[in-house]
PDB file of C-alpha atoms in Angstrom:
ATOM      1  CA  ASP A 498      -0.031 161.462  89.384  1.00  0.00           C
ATOM      2  CA  THR A 499      -2.504 160.251  92.364  1.00  0.00           C
ATOM      3  CA  GLY A 500      -5.162 158.628  90.523  1.00  0.00           C
ATOM      4  CA  VAL A 501      -4.903 154.271  89.938  1.00  0.00           C
ATOM      5  CA  SER A 502      -2.140 153.248  87.297  1.00  0.00           C
ATOM      6  CA  GLN A 503      -1.965 149.945  86.183  1.00  0.00           C
ATOM      7  CA  ASP A 504       1.392 148.306  83.508  1.00  0.00           C
ATOM      8  CA  PRO A 505       1.840 146.666  81.936  1.00  0.00           C
ATOM      9  CA  ARG A 506      -0.641 149.226  79.398  1.00  0.00           C
ATOM     10  CA  HIS A 507      -0.382 146.407  76.633  1.00  0.00           C
ATOM     11  CA  LYS A 508       0.262 142.659  76.885  1.00  0.00           C
ATOM     12  CA  ILE A 509       0.605 140.654  73.709  1.00  0.00           C
ATOM     13  CA  THR A 510       1.466 136.711  74.178  1.00  0.00           C
ATOM     14  CA  LYS A 511       1.172 133.450  73.021  1.00  0.00           C
ATOM     15  CA  ARG A 512      -1.661 130.816  74.148  1.00  0.00           C
ATOM     16  CA  GLY A 513       0.076 129.252  76.487  1.00  0.00           C
ATOM     17  CA  GLN A 514       2.105 131.387  78.668  1.00  0.00           C
ATOM     18  CA  ASN A 515       2.142 132.824  82.017  1.00  0.00           C
ATOM     19  CA  VAL A 516       1.730 136.985  82.342  1.00  0.00           C
ATOM     20  CA  THR A 517       0.748 139.616  85.615  1.00  0.00           C
ATOM     21  CA  PHE A 518      -0.439 142.440  85.366  1.00  0.00           C
ATOM     22  CA  ARG A 519      -0.026 145.484  88.207  1.00  0.00           C
ATOM     23  CA  CYS A 520      -2.375 147.474  90.175  1.00  0.00           C
ATOM     24  CA  ASP A 521      -1.424 150.234  92.177  1.00  0.00           C
ATOM     25  CA  PRO A 522      -4.279 151.752  94.032  1.00  0.00           C
ATOM     26  CA  ILE A 523      -4.645 155.285  95.118  1.00  0.00           C
ATOM     27  CA  SER A 524      -2.842 155.982  98.547  1.00  0.00           C
ATOM     28  CA  GLU A 525      -4.885 155.052 101.411  1.00  0.00           C
ATOM     29  CA  HIS A 526      -7.647 153.003  99.286  1.00  0.00           C
ATOM     30  CA  ASN A 527      -8.458 150.260 101.690  1.00  0.00           C
ATOM     31  CA  ARG A 528     -11.234 148.325  98.357  1.00  0.00           C
ATOM     32  CA  LEU A 529      -9.009 147.527  95.740  1.00  0.00           C
ATOM     33  CA  TYR A 530     -11.124 145.441  92.446  1.00  0.00           C
ATOM     34  CA  TRP A 531     -10.872 143.910  89.029  1.00  0.00           C
ATOM     35  CA  TYR A 532     -12.759 143.793  86.492  1.00  0.00           C
ATOM     36  CA  ARG A 533     -12.987 142.267  82.849  1.00  0.00           C
ATOM     37  CA  GLN A 534     -13.484 144.569  80.250  1.00  0.00           C
ATOM     38  CA  THR A 535     -14.586 143.054  76.815  1.00  0.00           C
ATOM     39  CA  LEU A 536     -14.705 145.108  72.954  1.00  0.00           C
ATOM     40  CA  GLY A 537     -17.826 146.568  72.936  1.00  0.00           C
ATOM     41  CA  GLN A 538     -19.401 145.637  76.207  1.00  0.00           C
ATOM     42  CA  GLY A 539     -19.159 146.710  80.465  1.00  0.00           C
ATOM     43  CA  PRO A 540     -16.999 145.537  82.703  1.00  0.00           C
ATOM     44  CA  GLU A 541     -17.456 142.102  84.639  1.00  0.00           C
ATOM     45  CA  PHE A 542     -16.331 141.687  88.785  1.00  0.00           C
ATOM     46  CA  LEU A 543     -13.649 139.403  89.044  1.00  0.00           C
ATOM     47  CA  THR A 544     -12.436 140.058  92.112  1.00  0.00           C
ATOM     48  CA  TYR A 545     -11.993 142.014  94.950  1.00  0.00           C
ATOM     49  CA  PHE A 546      -9.910 143.387  98.084  1.00  0.00           C
ATOM     50  CA  GLN A 547     -10.124 145.424 100.783  1.00  0.00           C
ATOM     51  CA  ASN A 548      -6.775 145.818 102.995  1.00  0.00           C
ATOM     52  CA  GLU A 549      -5.137 142.653 102.166  1.00  0.00           C
ATOM     53  CA  ALA A 550      -7.658 139.810 101.933  1.00  0.00           C
ATOM     54  CA  GLN A 551      -9.182 138.647  99.355  1.00  0.00           C
ATOM     55  CA  LEU A 552     -13.219 138.822 100.266  1.00  0.00           C
ATOM     56  CA  GLU A 553     -14.419 138.195  97.302  1.00  0.00           C
ATOM     57  CA  LYS A 554     -14.241 136.795  93.461  1.00  0.00           C
ATOM     58  CA  SER A 555     -16.295 136.073  90.588  1.00  0.00           C
ATOM     59  CA  ARG A 556     -17.280 133.028  88.705  1.00  0.00           C
ATOM     60  CA  LEU A 557     -15.585 134.508  86.006  1.00  0.00           C
ATOM     61  CA  LEU A 558     -12.473 133.921  87.486  1.00  0.00           C
ATOM     62  CA  SER A 559     -11.214 130.357  86.697  1.00  0.00           C
ATOM     63  CA  ASP A 560      -8.138 128.655  88.390  1.00  0.00           C
ATOM     64  CA  ARG A 561      -5.671 130.034  86.114  1.00  0.00           C
ATOM     65  CA  PHE A 562      -6.567 133.032  86.701  1.00  0.00           C
ATOM     66  CA  SER A 563      -5.049 134.354  90.712  1.00  0.00           C
ATOM     67  CA  ALA A 564      -5.036 137.701  92.152  1.00  0.00           C
ATOM     68  CA  GLU A 565      -2.830 139.235  96.147  1.00  0.00           C
ATOM     69  CA  ARG A 566      -2.538 142.546  97.319  1.00  0.00           C
ATOM     70  CA  PRO A 567       0.395 142.208  99.803  1.00  0.00           C
ATOM     71  CA  LYS A 568       0.991 144.360 102.918  1.00  0.00           C
ATOM     72  CA  GLY A 569      -2.771 146.132 100.801  1.00  0.00           C
ATOM     73  CA  SER A 570      -0.983 148.362  99.169  1.00  0.00           C
ATOM     74  CA  PHE A 571      -0.467 147.375  95.303  1.00  0.00           C
ATOM     75  CA  SER A 572      -2.329 144.412  93.838  1.00  0.00           C
ATOM     76  CA  THR A 573      -1.022 141.418  90.659  1.00  0.00           C
ATOM     77  CA  LEU A 574      -3.093 139.779  88.867  1.00  0.00           C
ATOM     78  CA  GLU A 575      -1.709 136.763  86.861  1.00  0.00           C
ATOM     79  CA  ILE A 576      -3.120 134.343  84.037  1.00  0.00           C
ATOM     80  CA  GLN A 577      -1.885 131.270  83.949  1.00  0.00           C
ATOM     81  CA  ARG A 578      -1.468 128.936  80.626  1.00  0.00           C
ATOM     82  CA  THR A 579      -3.314 132.201  78.630  1.00  0.00           C
ATOM     83  CA  GLU A 580      -6.569 130.864  76.108  1.00  0.00           C
ATOM     84  CA  GLN A 581      -7.617 133.630  73.739  1.00  0.00           C
ATOM     85  CA  GLY A 582     -10.080 134.207  75.483  1.00  0.00           C
ATOM     86  CA  ASP A 583      -9.237 136.110  77.779  1.00  0.00           C
ATOM     87  CA  SER A 584      -8.181 138.431  74.776  1.00  0.00           C
ATOM     88  CA  ALA A 585     -10.037 142.000  76.738  1.00  0.00           C
ATOM     89  CA  MET A 586      -9.028 145.040  79.075  1.00  0.00           C
ATOM     90  CA  TYR A 587      -8.412 144.378  83.017  1.00  0.00           C
ATOM     91  CA  LEU A 588      -9.093 147.545  84.769  1.00  0.00           C
ATOM     92  CA  CYS A 589      -8.152 147.924  88.059  1.00  0.00           C
ATOM     93  CA  ALA A 590     -10.007 149.641  90.501  1.00  0.00           C
ATOM     94  CA  SER A 591      -9.796 151.986  94.179  1.00  0.00           C
ATOM     95  CA  SER A 592     -12.377 153.092  97.188  1.00  0.00           C
ATOM     96  CA  PRO A 593     -11.239 154.175  99.884  1.00  0.00           C
ATOM     97  CA  GLY A 594     -13.546 151.897 101.335  1.00  0.00           C
ATOM     98  CA  GLN A 595     -17.181 153.429 103.071  1.00  0.00           C
ATOM     99  CA  TYR A 596     -20.153 151.327 100.936  1.00  0.00           C
ATOM    100  CA  THR A 597     -20.439 154.126  99.803  1.00  0.00           C
ATOM    101  CA  ASP A 598     -17.814 154.851  98.012  1.00  0.00           C
ATOM    102  CA  THR A 599     -16.627 156.201  93.872  1.00  0.00           C
ATOM    103  CA  GLN A 600     -14.192 153.725  92.294  1.00  0.00           C
ATOM    104  CA  TYR A 601     -12.427 154.847  90.578  1.00  0.00           C
ATOM    105  CA  PHE A 602     -10.297 153.119  87.235  1.00  0.00           C
ATOM    106  CA  GLY A 603      -7.007 152.752  86.077  1.00  0.00           C
ATOM    107  CA  PRO A 604      -5.215 152.296  82.704  1.00  0.00           C
ATOM    108  CA  GLY A 605      -5.867 149.967  81.974  1.00  0.00           C
ATOM    109  CA  THR A 606      -4.422 146.850  80.593  1.00  0.00           C
ATOM    110  CA  ARG A 607      -5.069 145.198  77.581  1.00  0.00           C
ATOM    111  CA  LEU A 608      -4.126 141.399  76.723  1.00  0.00           C
ATOM    112  CA  THR A 609      -3.728 140.017  73.245  1.00  0.00           C
ATOM    113  CA  VAL A 610      -3.735 136.118  73.972  1.00  0.00           C
ATOM    114  CA  LEU A 611      -1.987 135.017  69.707  1.00  0.00           C
TER     115      LEU A 611
ATOM    116  CA  ALA B1208     -29.608 140.296  91.305  1.00  0.00           C
ATOM    117  CA  GLN B1209     -28.933 143.964  89.976  1.00  0.00           C
ATOM    118  CA  THR B1210     -29.045 144.509  86.122  1.00  0.00           C
ATOM    119  CA  VAL B1211     -28.804 147.461  84.450  1.00  0.00           C
ATOM    120  CA  THR B1212     -29.987 148.183  81.273  1.00  0.00           C
ATOM    121  CA  GLN B1213     -28.847 150.477  78.563  1.00  0.00           C
ATOM    122  CA  SER B1214     -31.049 150.232  75.470  1.00  0.00           C
ATOM    123  CA  GLN B1215     -28.751 152.893  72.958  1.00  0.00           C
ATOM    124  CA  PRO B1216     -26.306 151.489  71.473  1.00  0.00           C
ATOM    125  CA  GLU B1217     -25.440 153.951  71.043  1.00  0.00           C
ATOM    126  CA  MET B1218     -26.231 157.754  69.516  1.00  0.00           C
ATOM    127  CA  SER B1219     -25.055 160.845  67.797  1.00  0.00           C
ATOM    128  CA  VAL B1220     -25.499 164.401  68.130  1.00  0.00           C
ATOM    129  CA  GLN B1221     -24.551 168.312  67.133  1.00  0.00           C
ATOM    130  CA  GLU B1222     -21.722 169.370  68.353  1.00  0.00           C
ATOM    131  CA  ALA B1223     -23.878 172.443  70.851  1.00  0.00           C
ATOM    132  CA  GLU B1224     -26.701 170.709  71.076  1.00  0.00           C
ATOM    133  CA  THR B1225     -28.701 168.255  73.472  1.00  0.00           C
ATOM    134  CA  VAL B1226     -28.267 164.845  74.415  1.00  0.00           C
ATOM    135  CA  THR B1227     -29.815 162.382  77.010  1.00  0.00           C
ATOM    136  CA  LEU B1228     -29.226 158.757  77.232  1.00  0.00           C
ATOM    137  CA  SER B1229     -30.973 155.775  78.613  1.00  0.00           C
ATOM    138  CA  CYS B1230     -30.177 153.748  81.503  1.00  0.00           C
ATOM    139  CA  THR B1231     -33.068 151.507  83.475  1.00  0.00           C
ATOM    140  CA  TYR B1232     -31.667 149.156  86.065  1.00  0.00           C
ATOM    141  CA  ASP B1233     -33.223 146.363  88.905  1.00  0.00           C
ATOM    142  CA  THR B1234     -32.973 146.171  92.320  1.00  0.00           C
ATOM    143  CA  SER B1235     -34.384 145.258  95.167  1.00  0.00           C
ATOM    144  CA  GLU B1236     -32.087 147.493  97.707  1.00  0.00           C
ATOM    145  CA  SER B1237     -34.230 150.879  98.907  1.00  0.00           C
ATOM    146  CA  ASP B1238     -31.504 152.772  99.584  1.00  0.00           C
ATOM    147  CA  TYR B1239     -28.271 153.189  97.065  1.00  0.00           C
ATOM    148  CA  TYR B1240     -26.878 155.665  94.830  1.00  0.00           C
ATOM    149  CA  LEU B1241     -25.843 155.066  90.924  1.00  0.00           C
ATOM    150  CA  PHE B1242     -23.614 156.419  88.614  1.00  0.00           C
ATOM    151  CA  TRP B1243     -22.129 157.437  85.655  1.00  0.00           C
ATOM    152  CA  TYR B1244     -19.177 156.762  83.772  1.00  0.00           C
ATOM    153  CA  LYS B1245     -17.709 158.083  80.707  1.00  0.00           C
ATOM    154  CA  GLN B1246     -14.582 155.932  78.755  1.00  0.00           C
ATOM    155  CA  PRO B1247     -12.807 157.639  76.454  1.00  0.00           C
ATOM    156  CA  PRO B1248     -11.277 155.861  73.354  1.00  0.00           C
ATOM    157  CA  SER B1249      -8.089 154.414  74.156  1.00  0.00           C
ATOM    158  CA  ARG B1250      -8.492 156.306  77.419  1.00  0.00           C
ATOM    159  CA  GLN B1251      -9.418 155.147  81.537  1.00  0.00           C
ATOM    160  CA  MET B1252     -12.956 155.274  82.801  1.00  0.00           C
ATOM    161  CA  ILE B1253     -13.780 158.137  84.889  1.00  0.00           C
ATOM    162  CA  LEU B1254     -17.266 160.069  87.161  1.00  0.00           C
ATOM    163  CA  VAL B1255     -18.993 161.129  85.387  1.00  0.00           C
ATOM    164  CA  ILE B1256     -22.046 162.208  88.086  1.00  0.00           C
ATOM    165  CA  ARG B1257     -23.334 159.905  90.572  1.00  0.00           C
ATOM    166  CA  GLN B1258     -27.068 160.174  92.523  1.00  0.00           C
ATOM    167  CA  GLU B1259     -28.060 158.890  96.025  1.00  0.00           C
ATOM    168  CA  ALA B1260     -31.492 157.283  95.804  1.00  0.00           C
ATOM    169  CA  TYR B1261     -32.874 159.253  98.734  1.00  0.00           C
ATOM    170  CA  LYS B1262     -32.134 161.978  97.282  1.00  0.00           C
ATOM    171  CA  GLN B1263     -34.899 163.644  94.844  1.00  0.00           C
ATOM    172  CA  GLN B1264     -33.014 166.042  93.574  1.00  0.00           C
ATOM    173  CA  ASN B1265     -31.698 165.010  90.558  1.00  0.00           C
ATOM    174  CA  ALA B1266     -27.360 165.489  90.399  1.00  0.00           C
ATOM    175  CA  THR B1267     -25.876 168.431  87.926  1.00  0.00           C
ATOM    176  CA  GLU B1268     -21.869 168.476  87.604  1.00  0.00           C
ATOM    177  CA  ASN B1269     -21.696 171.350  84.842  1.00  0.00           C
ATOM    178  CA  ARG B1270     -23.473 170.314  82.065  1.00  0.00           C
ATOM    179  CA  PHE B1271     -24.484 166.892  82.595  1.00  0.00           C
ATOM    180  CA  SER B1272     -27.025 165.971  84.922  1.00  0.00           C
ATOM    181  CA  VAL B1273     -29.872 163.584  85.689  1.00  0.00           C
ATOM    182  CA  ASN B1274     -33.111 162.843  85.562  1.00  0.00           C
ATOM    183  CA  PHE B1275     -33.863 160.521  88.211  1.00  0.00           C
ATOM    184  CA  GLN B1276     -37.631 157.779  88.626  1.00  0.00           C
ATOM    185  CA  LYS B1277     -36.840 155.661  91.256  1.00  0.00           C
ATOM    186  CA  ALA B1278     -39.888 154.371  90.236  1.00  0.00           C
ATOM    187  CA  ALA B1279     -39.723 153.781  86.895  1.00  0.00           C
ATOM    188  CA  LYS B1280     -36.227 152.574  88.014  1.00  0.00           C
ATOM    189  CA  SER B1281     -35.302 155.038  85.422  1.00  0.00           C
ATOM    190  CA  PHE B1282     -31.675 156.603  85.446  1.00  0.00           C
ATOM    191  CA  SER B1283     -31.167 158.575  82.418  1.00  0.00           C
ATOM    192  CA  LEU B1284     -27.753 161.341  82.076  1.00  0.00           C
ATOM    193  CA  LYS B1285     -28.207 164.260  80.313  1.00  0.00           C
ATOM    194  CA  ILE B1286     -25.405 166.244  78.605  1.00  0.00           C
ATOM    195  CA  SER B1287     -25.951 170.646  77.207  1.00  0.00           C
ATOM    196  CA  ASP B1288     -24.210 172.102  75.696  1.00  0.00           C
ATOM    197  CA  SER B1289     -22.216 169.061  73.905  1.00  0.00           C
ATOM    198  CA  GLN B1290     -18.840 169.447  73.063  1.00  0.00           C
ATOM    199  CA  LEU B1291     -16.588 166.844  70.727  1.00  0.00           C
ATOM    200  CA  GLY B1292     -14.211 166.133  73.938  1.00  0.00           C
ATOM    201  CA  ASP B1293     -17.947 164.325  74.846  1.00  0.00           C
ATOM    202  CA  ALA B1294     -17.406 161.140  72.946  1.00  0.00           C
ATOM    203  CA  ALA B1295     -16.872 158.763  74.876  1.00  0.00           C
ATOM    204  CA  MET B1296     -18.591 154.772  75.558  1.00  0.00           C
ATOM    205  CA  TYR B1297     -21.222 155.797  78.557  1.00  0.00           C
ATOM    206  CA  PHE B1298     -22.187 153.422  81.103  1.00  0.00           C
ATOM    207  CA  CYS B1299     -24.584 153.048  84.140  1.00  0.00           C
ATOM    208  CA  ALA B1300     -23.258 150.813  86.909  1.00  0.00           C
ATOM    209  CA  ILE B1301     -25.100 150.542  89.803  1.00  0.00           C
ATOM    210  CA  PRO B1302     -23.434 148.931  92.909  1.00  0.00           C
ATOM    211  CA  LEU B1303     -24.103 145.742  94.664  1.00  0.00           C
ATOM    212  CA  ILE B1304     -24.958 146.627  98.482  1.00  0.00           C
ATOM    213  CA  GLN B1305     -24.241 143.846  99.611  1.00  0.00           C
ATOM    214  CA  GLY B1306     -19.964 142.170 100.549  1.00  0.00           C
ATOM    215  CA  ALA B1307     -17.809 144.121  98.097  1.00  0.00           C
ATOM    216  CA  GLN B1308     -19.949 146.691  96.156  1.00  0.00           C
ATOM    217  CA  LYS B1309     -19.569 145.071  93.237  1.00  0.00           C
ATOM    218  CA  LEU B1310     -20.955 147.609  90.248  1.00  0.00           C
ATOM    219  CA  VAL B1311     -23.220 145.627  87.636  1.00  0.00           C
ATOM    220  CA  PHE B1312     -22.722 148.107  85.192  1.00  0.00           C
ATOM    221  CA  GLY B1313     -25.016 147.992  81.597  1.00  0.00           C
ATOM    222  CA  GLN B1314     -23.910 147.921  78.417  1.00  0.00           C
ATOM    223  CA  GLY B1315     -23.111 151.122  77.527  1.00  0.00           C
ATOM    224  CA  THR B1316     -24.186 153.923  74.426  1.00  0.00           C
ATOM    225  CA  ARG B1317     -21.428 155.451  72.354  1.00  0.00           C
ATOM    226  CA  LEU B1318     -22.209 158.158  72.295  1.00  0.00           C
ATOM    227  CA  THR B1319     -20.963 160.027  68.678  1.00  0.00           C
ATOM    228  CA  ILE B1320     -19.985 163.924  68.519  1.00  0.00           C
ATOM    229  CA  ASN B1321     -21.214 165.592  65.126  1.00  0.00           C
ATOM    230  CA  PRO B1322     -19.187 168.941  64.745  1.00  0.00           C
TER     231      PRO B1322
END
């Protein structure tokens, strides 16, 4: 399967714990995006990487959130000291790198904070 | 700022019939493109169709077509010969041209197919 993959698919954690999600983009895709989707809503942009550089972050991304993309391949999204309001679907998308490119989405990681 | 509005939270259609999902948007760009994505229950979001704003011809992909009205900033999706597998949330989206080209999504329309 050469699509975008995400791991884990589901994560249940207790409030205050740290969690980390992984995204593997489509091979050769330079751009990688993280979005957050709450129930019944459209995804909202969190952050964006061009290769290994994190070039834009949404104000939704509080200082408890950090994302990395070492070597411009896979990316991780870490949430520290989780809160119940962090419960959502976290989606990763990638695109080849031209501004007209389509973004291809992974299956998402559903986070539940108890 | 770019915004996307989907005014139909839910729609239903009989199998084999045609349904149209509405989307309006606002942008200050003159050259842009638009997407419809489909998100089946508990499954990943997939691209249905895309439209380049500079193209006058409406995009078509098999049973899916768009009615793109640039002056009215309207971008509706028509699904012909609806099938049970078309049941999903449908999102209209427009990328911000500057910077990250992040997608701005509408609120979504939940489409139910009645057998």
